[in-house]
PDB file of C-alpha atoms in Angstrom:
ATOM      1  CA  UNK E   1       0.000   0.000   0.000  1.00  0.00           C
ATOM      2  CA  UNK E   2       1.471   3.303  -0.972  1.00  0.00           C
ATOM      3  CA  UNK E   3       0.074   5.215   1.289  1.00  0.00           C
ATOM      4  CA  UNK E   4       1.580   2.733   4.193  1.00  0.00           C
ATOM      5  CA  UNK E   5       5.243   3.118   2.532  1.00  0.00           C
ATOM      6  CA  UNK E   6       5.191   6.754   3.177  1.00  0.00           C
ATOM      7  CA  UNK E   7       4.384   6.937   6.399  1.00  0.00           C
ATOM      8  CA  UNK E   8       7.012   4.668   6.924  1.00  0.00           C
ATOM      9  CA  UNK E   9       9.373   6.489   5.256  1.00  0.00           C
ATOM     10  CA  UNK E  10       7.896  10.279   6.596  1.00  0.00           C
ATOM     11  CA  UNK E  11       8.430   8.057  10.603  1.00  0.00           C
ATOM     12  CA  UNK E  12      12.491   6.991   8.987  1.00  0.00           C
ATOM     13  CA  UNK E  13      12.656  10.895   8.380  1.00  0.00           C
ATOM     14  CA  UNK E  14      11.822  11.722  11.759  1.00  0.00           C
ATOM     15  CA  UNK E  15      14.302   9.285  13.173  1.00  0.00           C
ATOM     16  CA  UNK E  16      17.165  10.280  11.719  1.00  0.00           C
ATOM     17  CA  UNK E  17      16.692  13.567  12.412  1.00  0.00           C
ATOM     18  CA  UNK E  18      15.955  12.657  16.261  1.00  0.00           C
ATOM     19  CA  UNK E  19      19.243  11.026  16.089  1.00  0.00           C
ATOM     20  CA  UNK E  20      20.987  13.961  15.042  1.00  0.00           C
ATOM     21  CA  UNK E  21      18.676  16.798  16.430  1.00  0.00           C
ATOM     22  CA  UNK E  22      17.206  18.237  13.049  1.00  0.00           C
ATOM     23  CA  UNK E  23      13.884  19.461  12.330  1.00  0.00           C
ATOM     24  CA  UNK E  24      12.050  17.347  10.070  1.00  0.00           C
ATOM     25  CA  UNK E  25      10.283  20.018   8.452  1.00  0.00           C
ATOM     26  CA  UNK E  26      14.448  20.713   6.898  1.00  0.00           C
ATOM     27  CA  UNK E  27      14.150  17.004   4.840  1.00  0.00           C
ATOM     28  CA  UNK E  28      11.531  17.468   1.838  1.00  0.00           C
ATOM     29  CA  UNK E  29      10.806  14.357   0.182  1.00  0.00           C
ATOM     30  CA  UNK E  30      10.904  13.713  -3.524  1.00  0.00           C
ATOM     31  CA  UNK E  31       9.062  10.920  -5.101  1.00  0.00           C
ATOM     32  CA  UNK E  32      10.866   9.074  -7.693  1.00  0.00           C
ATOM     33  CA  UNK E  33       7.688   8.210  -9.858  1.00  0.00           C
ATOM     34  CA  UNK E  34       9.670   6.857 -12.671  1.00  0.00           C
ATOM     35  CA  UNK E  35       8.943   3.086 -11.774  1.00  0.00           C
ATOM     36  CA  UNK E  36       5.159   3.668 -12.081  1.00  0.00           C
ATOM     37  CA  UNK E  37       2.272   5.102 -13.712  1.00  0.00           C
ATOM     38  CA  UNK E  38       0.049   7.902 -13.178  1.00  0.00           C
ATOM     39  CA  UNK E  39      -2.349   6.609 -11.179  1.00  0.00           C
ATOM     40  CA  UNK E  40       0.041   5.120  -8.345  1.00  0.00           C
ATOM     41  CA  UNK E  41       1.797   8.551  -8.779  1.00  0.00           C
ATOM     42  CA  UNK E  42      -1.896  10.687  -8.060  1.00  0.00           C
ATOM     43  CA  UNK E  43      -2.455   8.237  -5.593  1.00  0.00           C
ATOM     44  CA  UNK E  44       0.913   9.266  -3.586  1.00  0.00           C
ATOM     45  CA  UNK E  45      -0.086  12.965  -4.215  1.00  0.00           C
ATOM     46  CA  UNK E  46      -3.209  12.132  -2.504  1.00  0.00           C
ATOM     47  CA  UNK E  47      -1.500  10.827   0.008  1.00  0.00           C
ATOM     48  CA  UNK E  48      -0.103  14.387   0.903  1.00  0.00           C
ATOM     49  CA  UNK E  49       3.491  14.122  -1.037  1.00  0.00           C
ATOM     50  CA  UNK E  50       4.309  17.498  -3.228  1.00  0.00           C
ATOM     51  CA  UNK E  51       7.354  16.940  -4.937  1.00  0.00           C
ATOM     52  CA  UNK E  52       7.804  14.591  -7.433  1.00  0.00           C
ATOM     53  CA  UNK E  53      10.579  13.700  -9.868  1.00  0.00           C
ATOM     54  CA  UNK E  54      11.313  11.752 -12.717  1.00  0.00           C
ATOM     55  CA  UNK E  55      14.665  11.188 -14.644  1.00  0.00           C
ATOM     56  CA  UNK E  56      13.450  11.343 -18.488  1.00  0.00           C
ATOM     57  CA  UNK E  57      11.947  14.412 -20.303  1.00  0.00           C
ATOM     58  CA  UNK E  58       9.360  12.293 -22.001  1.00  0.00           C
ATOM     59  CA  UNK E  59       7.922  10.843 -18.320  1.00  0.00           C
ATOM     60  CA  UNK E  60       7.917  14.187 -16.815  1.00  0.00           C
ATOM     61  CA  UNK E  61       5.687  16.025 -19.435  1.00  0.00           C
ATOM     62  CA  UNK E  62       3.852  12.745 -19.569  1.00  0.00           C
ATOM     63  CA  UNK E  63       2.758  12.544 -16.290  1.00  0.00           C
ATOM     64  CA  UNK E  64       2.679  16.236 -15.448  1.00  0.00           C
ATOM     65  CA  UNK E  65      -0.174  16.616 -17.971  1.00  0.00           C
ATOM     66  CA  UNK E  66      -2.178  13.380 -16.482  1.00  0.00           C
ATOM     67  CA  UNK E  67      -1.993  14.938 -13.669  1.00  0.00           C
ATOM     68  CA  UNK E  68      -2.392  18.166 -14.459  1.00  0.00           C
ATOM     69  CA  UNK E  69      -5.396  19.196 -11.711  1.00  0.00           C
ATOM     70  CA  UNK E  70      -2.672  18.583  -9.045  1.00  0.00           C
ATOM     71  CA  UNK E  71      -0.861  22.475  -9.465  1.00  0.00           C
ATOM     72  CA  UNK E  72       0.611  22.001  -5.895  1.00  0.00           C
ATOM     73  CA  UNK E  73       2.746  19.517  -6.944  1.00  0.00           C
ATOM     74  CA  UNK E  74       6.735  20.547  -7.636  1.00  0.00           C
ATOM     75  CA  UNK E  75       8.075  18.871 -10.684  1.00  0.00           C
ATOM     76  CA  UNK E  76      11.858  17.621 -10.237  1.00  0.00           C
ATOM     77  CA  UNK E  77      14.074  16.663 -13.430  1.00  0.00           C
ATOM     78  CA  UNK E  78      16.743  14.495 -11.489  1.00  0.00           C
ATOM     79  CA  UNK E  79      18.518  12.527 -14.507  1.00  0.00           C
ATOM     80  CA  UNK E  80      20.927  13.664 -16.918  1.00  0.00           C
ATOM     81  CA  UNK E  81      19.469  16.330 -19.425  1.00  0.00           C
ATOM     82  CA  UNK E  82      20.324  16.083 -23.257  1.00  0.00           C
ATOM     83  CA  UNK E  83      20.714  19.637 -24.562  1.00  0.00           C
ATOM     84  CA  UNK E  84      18.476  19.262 -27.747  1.00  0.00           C
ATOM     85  CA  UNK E  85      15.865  18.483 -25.101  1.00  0.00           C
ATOM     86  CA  UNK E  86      16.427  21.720 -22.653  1.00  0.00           C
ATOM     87  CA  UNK E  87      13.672  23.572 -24.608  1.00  0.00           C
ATOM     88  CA  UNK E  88      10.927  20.710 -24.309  1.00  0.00           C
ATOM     89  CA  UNK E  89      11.860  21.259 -20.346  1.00  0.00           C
ATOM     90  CA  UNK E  90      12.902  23.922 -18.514  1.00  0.00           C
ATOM     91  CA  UNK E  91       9.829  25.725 -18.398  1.00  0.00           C
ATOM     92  CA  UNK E  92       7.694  22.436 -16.998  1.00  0.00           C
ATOM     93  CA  UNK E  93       9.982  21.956 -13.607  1.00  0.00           C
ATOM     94  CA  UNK E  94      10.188  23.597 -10.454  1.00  0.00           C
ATOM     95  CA  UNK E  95      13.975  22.056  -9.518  1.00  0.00           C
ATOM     96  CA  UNK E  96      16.915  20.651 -11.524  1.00  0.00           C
ATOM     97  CA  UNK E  97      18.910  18.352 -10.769  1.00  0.00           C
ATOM     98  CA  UNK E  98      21.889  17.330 -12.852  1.00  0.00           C
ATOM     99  CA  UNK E  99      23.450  20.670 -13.981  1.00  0.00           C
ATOM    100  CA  UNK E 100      27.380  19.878 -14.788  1.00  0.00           C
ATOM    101  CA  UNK E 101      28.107  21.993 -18.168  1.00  0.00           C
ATOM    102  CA  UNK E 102      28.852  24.727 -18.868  1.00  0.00           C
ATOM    103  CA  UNK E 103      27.303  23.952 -22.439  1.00  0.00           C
ATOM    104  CA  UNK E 104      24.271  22.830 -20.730  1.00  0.00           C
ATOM    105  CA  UNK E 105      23.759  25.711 -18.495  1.00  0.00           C
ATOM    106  CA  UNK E 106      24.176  28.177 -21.426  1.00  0.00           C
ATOM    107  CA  UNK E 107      20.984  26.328 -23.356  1.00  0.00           C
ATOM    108  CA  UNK E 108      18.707  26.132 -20.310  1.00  0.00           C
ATOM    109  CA  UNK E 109      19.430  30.108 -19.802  1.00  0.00           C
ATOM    110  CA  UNK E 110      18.490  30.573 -23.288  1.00  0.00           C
ATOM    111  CA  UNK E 111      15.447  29.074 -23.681  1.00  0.00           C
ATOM    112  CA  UNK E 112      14.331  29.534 -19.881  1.00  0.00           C
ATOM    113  CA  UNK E 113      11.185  32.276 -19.266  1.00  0.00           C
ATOM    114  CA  UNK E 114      11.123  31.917 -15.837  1.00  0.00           C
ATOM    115  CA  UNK E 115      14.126  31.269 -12.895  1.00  0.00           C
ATOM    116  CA  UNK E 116      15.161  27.845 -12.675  1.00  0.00           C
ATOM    117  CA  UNK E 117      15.585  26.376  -8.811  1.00  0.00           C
ATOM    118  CA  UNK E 118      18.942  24.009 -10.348  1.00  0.00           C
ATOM    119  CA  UNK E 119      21.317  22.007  -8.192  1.00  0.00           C
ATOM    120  CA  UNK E 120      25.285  21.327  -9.621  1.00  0.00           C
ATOM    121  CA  UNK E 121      25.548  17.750  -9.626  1.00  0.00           C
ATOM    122  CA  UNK E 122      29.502  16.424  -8.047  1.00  0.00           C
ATOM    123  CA  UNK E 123      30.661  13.270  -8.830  1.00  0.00           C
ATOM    124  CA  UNK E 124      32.295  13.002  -5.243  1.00  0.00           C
ATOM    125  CA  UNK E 125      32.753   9.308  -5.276  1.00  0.00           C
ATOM    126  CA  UNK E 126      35.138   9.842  -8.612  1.00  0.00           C
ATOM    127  CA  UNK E 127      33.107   6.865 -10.666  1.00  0.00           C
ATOM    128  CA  UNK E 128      33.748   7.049 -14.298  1.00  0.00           C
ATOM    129  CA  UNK E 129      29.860   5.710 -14.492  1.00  0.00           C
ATOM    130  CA  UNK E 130      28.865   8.830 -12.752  1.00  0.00           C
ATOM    131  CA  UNK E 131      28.069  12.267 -14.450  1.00  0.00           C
ATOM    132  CA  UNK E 132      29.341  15.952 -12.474  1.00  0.00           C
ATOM    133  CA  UNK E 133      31.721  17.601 -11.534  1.00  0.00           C
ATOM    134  CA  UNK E 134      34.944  16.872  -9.593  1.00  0.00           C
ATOM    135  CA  UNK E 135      35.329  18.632  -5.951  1.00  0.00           C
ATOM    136  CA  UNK E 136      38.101  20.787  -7.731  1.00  0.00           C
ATOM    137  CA  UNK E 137      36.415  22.253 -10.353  1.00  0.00           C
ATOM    138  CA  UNK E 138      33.231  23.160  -8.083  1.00  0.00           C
ATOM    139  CA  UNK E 139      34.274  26.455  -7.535  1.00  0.00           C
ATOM    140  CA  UNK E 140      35.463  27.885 -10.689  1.00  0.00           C
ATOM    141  CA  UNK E 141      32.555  26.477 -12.378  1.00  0.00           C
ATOM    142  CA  UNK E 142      29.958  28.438 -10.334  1.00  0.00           C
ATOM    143  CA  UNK E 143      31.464  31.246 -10.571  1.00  0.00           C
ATOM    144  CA  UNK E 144      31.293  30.891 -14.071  1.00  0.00           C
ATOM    145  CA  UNK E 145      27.474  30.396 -13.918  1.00  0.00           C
ATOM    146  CA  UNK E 146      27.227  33.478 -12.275  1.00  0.00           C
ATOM    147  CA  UNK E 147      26.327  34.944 -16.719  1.00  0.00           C
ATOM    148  CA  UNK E 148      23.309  33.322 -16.524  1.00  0.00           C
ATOM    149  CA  UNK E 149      20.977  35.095 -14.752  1.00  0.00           C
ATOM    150  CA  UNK E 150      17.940  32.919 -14.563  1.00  0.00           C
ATOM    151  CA  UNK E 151      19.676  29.997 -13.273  1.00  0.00           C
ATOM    152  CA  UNK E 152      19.724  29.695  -9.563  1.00  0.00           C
ATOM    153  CA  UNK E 153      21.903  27.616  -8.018  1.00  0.00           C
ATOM    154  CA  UNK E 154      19.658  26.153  -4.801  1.00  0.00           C
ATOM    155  CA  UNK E 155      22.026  23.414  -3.870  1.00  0.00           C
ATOM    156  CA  UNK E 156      24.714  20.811  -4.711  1.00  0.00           C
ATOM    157  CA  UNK E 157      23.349  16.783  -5.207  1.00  0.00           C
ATOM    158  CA  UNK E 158      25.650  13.833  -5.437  1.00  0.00           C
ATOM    159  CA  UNK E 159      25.010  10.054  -5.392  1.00  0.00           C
ATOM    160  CA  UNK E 160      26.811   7.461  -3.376  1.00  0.00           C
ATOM    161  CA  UNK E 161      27.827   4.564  -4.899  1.00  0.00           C
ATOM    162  CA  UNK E 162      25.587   1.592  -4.773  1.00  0.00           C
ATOM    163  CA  UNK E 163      27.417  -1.164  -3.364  1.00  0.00           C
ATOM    164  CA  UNK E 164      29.589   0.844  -0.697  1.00  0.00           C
ATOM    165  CA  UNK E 165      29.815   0.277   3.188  1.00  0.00           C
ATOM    166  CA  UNK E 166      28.079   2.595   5.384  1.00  0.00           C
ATOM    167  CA  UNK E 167      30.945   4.266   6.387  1.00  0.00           C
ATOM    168  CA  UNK E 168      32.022   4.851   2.557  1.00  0.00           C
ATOM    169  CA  UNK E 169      28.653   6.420   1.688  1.00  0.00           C
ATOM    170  CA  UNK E 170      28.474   9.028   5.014  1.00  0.00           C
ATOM    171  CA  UNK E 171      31.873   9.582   3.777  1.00  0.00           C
ATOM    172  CA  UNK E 172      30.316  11.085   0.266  1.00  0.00           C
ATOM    173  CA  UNK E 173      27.387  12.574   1.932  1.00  0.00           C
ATOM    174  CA  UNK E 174      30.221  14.592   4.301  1.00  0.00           C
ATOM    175  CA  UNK E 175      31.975  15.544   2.092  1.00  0.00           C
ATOM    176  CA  UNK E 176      29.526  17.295  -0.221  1.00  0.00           C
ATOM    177  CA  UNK E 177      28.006  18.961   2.692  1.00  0.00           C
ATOM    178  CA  UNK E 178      31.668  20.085   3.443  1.00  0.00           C
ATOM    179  CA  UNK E 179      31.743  21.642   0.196  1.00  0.00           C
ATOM    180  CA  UNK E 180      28.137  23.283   0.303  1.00  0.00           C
ATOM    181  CA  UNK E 181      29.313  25.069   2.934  1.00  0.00           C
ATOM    182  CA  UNK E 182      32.628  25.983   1.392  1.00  0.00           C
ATOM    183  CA  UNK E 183      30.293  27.391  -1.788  1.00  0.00           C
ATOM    184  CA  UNK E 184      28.083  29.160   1.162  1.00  0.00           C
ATOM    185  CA  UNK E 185      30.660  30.947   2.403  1.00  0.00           C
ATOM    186  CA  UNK E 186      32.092  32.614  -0.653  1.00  0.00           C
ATOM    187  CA  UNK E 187      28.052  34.450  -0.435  1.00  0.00           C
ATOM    188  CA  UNK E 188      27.555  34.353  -4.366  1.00  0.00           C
ATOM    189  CA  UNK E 189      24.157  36.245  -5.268  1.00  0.00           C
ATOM    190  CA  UNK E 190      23.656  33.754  -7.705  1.00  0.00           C
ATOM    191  CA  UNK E 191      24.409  30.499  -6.065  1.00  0.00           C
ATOM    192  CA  UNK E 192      23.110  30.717  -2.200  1.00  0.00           C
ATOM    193  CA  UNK E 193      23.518  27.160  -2.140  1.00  0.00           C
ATOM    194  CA  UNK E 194      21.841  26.449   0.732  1.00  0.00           C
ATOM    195  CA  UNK E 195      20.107  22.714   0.003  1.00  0.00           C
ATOM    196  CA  UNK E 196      22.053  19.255  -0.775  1.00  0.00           C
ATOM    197  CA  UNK E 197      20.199  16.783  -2.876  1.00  0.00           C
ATOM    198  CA  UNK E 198      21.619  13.444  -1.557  1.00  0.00           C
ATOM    199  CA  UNK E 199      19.961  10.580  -0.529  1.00  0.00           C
ATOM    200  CA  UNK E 200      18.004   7.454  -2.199  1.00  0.00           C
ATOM    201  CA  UNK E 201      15.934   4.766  -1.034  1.00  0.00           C
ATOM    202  CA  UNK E 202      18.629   2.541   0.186  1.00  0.00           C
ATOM    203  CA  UNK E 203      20.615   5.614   1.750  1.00  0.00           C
ATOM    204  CA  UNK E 204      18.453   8.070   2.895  1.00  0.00           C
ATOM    205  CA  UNK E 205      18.653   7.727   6.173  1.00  0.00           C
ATOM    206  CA  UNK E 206      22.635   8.342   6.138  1.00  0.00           C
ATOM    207  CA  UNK E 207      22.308  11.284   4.246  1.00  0.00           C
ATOM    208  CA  UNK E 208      19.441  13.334   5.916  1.00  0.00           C
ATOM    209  CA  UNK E 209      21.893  12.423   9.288  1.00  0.00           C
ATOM    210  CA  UNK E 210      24.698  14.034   6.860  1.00  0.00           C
ATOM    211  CA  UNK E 211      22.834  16.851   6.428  1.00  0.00           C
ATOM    212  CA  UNK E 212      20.420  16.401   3.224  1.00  0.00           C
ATOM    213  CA  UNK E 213      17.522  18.534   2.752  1.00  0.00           C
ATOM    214  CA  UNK E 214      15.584  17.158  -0.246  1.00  0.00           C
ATOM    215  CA  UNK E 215      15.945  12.880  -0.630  1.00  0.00           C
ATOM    216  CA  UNK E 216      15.037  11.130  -3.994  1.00  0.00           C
ATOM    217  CA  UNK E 217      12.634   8.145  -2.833  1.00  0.00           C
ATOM    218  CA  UNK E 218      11.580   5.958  -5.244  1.00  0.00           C
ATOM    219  CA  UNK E 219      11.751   1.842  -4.785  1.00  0.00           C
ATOM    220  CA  UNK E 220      10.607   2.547  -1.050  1.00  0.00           C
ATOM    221  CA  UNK E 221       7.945   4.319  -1.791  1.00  0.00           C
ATOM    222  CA  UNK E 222       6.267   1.841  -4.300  1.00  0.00           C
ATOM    223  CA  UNK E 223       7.340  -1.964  -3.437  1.00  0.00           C
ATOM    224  CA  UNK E 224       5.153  -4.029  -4.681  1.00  0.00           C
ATOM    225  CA  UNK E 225       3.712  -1.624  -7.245  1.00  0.00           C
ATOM    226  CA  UNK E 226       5.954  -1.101  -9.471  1.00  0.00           C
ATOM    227  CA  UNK E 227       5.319  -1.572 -13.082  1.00  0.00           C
ATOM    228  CA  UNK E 228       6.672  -4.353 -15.060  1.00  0.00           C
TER     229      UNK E 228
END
């Protein structure tokens, strides 16, 4: 039962912020719908969930327009954006969460008509599988994002790497909030950088301990319902 599955998941939230004495209102959770279909999506919504994310351009508008009488719902790109795509895009989300071009960045300025909430993604764990941007070049390259005026630059997401130890993945999750609050402290208008997108089903818990605001839930949220 959905429905069931978040409230487990909303009474995980509230544990590991006990454990580290946050406020749970600080974790929003996004709802990886990309394993199901509209109607187990609307029934989450109805459920209370407002932010909802998928990780291909075509499932996003797709879904957005099923469920178009929902207009409180946040729309989340999370996977890797193709350029020809940006302008099919950029004006249907709320949040973005892959940037890591510079190429990329200059096509969703020019075809955005409205600010764009984006997050720079960092490939902290170094995989060659991974897509962003190493540690190192964090810094230069949001300063060079600063020319593109209607990109905001909420936050910094990563992903841990799927088979690590627990120790390995709080190690990732550290280390990007270490550097979110290295980007903080430089105060760019353009980049307050104040959120970290970081934290899946099978590592959420570790990363809202780590310091995560907004956590990507998908498989968690729909065993047992997703579609073949």
């Amino acid at each position: 039962m959905i429905a069931d599955n978040l409230q487990n998941i909303k009474q995980d939230i509230q544990d590991s912020c006990a454990l580290v004495h946050r406020d749970p209102k600080e974790v929003t959770l996004v709802a990886v719908t990309k394993s199901v279909g509209s109607p187990q999506a609307e029934e989450l919504i109805t459920a209370g969930v407002t932010h909802c994310a998928e990780n291909r351009v075509d499932k996003l508008l797709q879904k957005k327009q099923d469920l178009l009488k929902h207009s409180e719902v946040k729309w989340h790109l999370i996977g890797n954006l193709q350029r020809r795509k940006v302008k099919l895009i950029v004006n249907e989300i709320d949040y973005f969460h892959a940037l890591d071009s510079l190429k990329l960045a200059e096509e969703i300025q020019k075809r955005l008509e409205k600010q764009l909430a984006c997050f720079v993604e960092v490939n902290v764990s170094g995989e060659a599988s991974k897509h962003g941007i190493s540690p190192d070049e964090l810094l230069p390259f949001l300063e060079s994002l600063a020319a593109f005026p209607d990109i905001q630059i909420v936050g910094l997401m990563t992903m841990a790497p799927k088979d690590a130890s627990a120790e390995q993945i709080r190690k990732v999750f550290e280390t990007l909030r270490e550097l979110r609050d290295l980007v903080q402290s430089k105060k760019y208008t353009h980049a307050p950088c104040t959120e970290l997108s970081m934290g899946m089903s099978q590592d959420f818990q570790l990363a809202i301990e780590e310091g995560a605001t907004f956590i990507r839930v998908g498989t968690a949220l729909f065993k047992d319902e997703e579609e073949e």
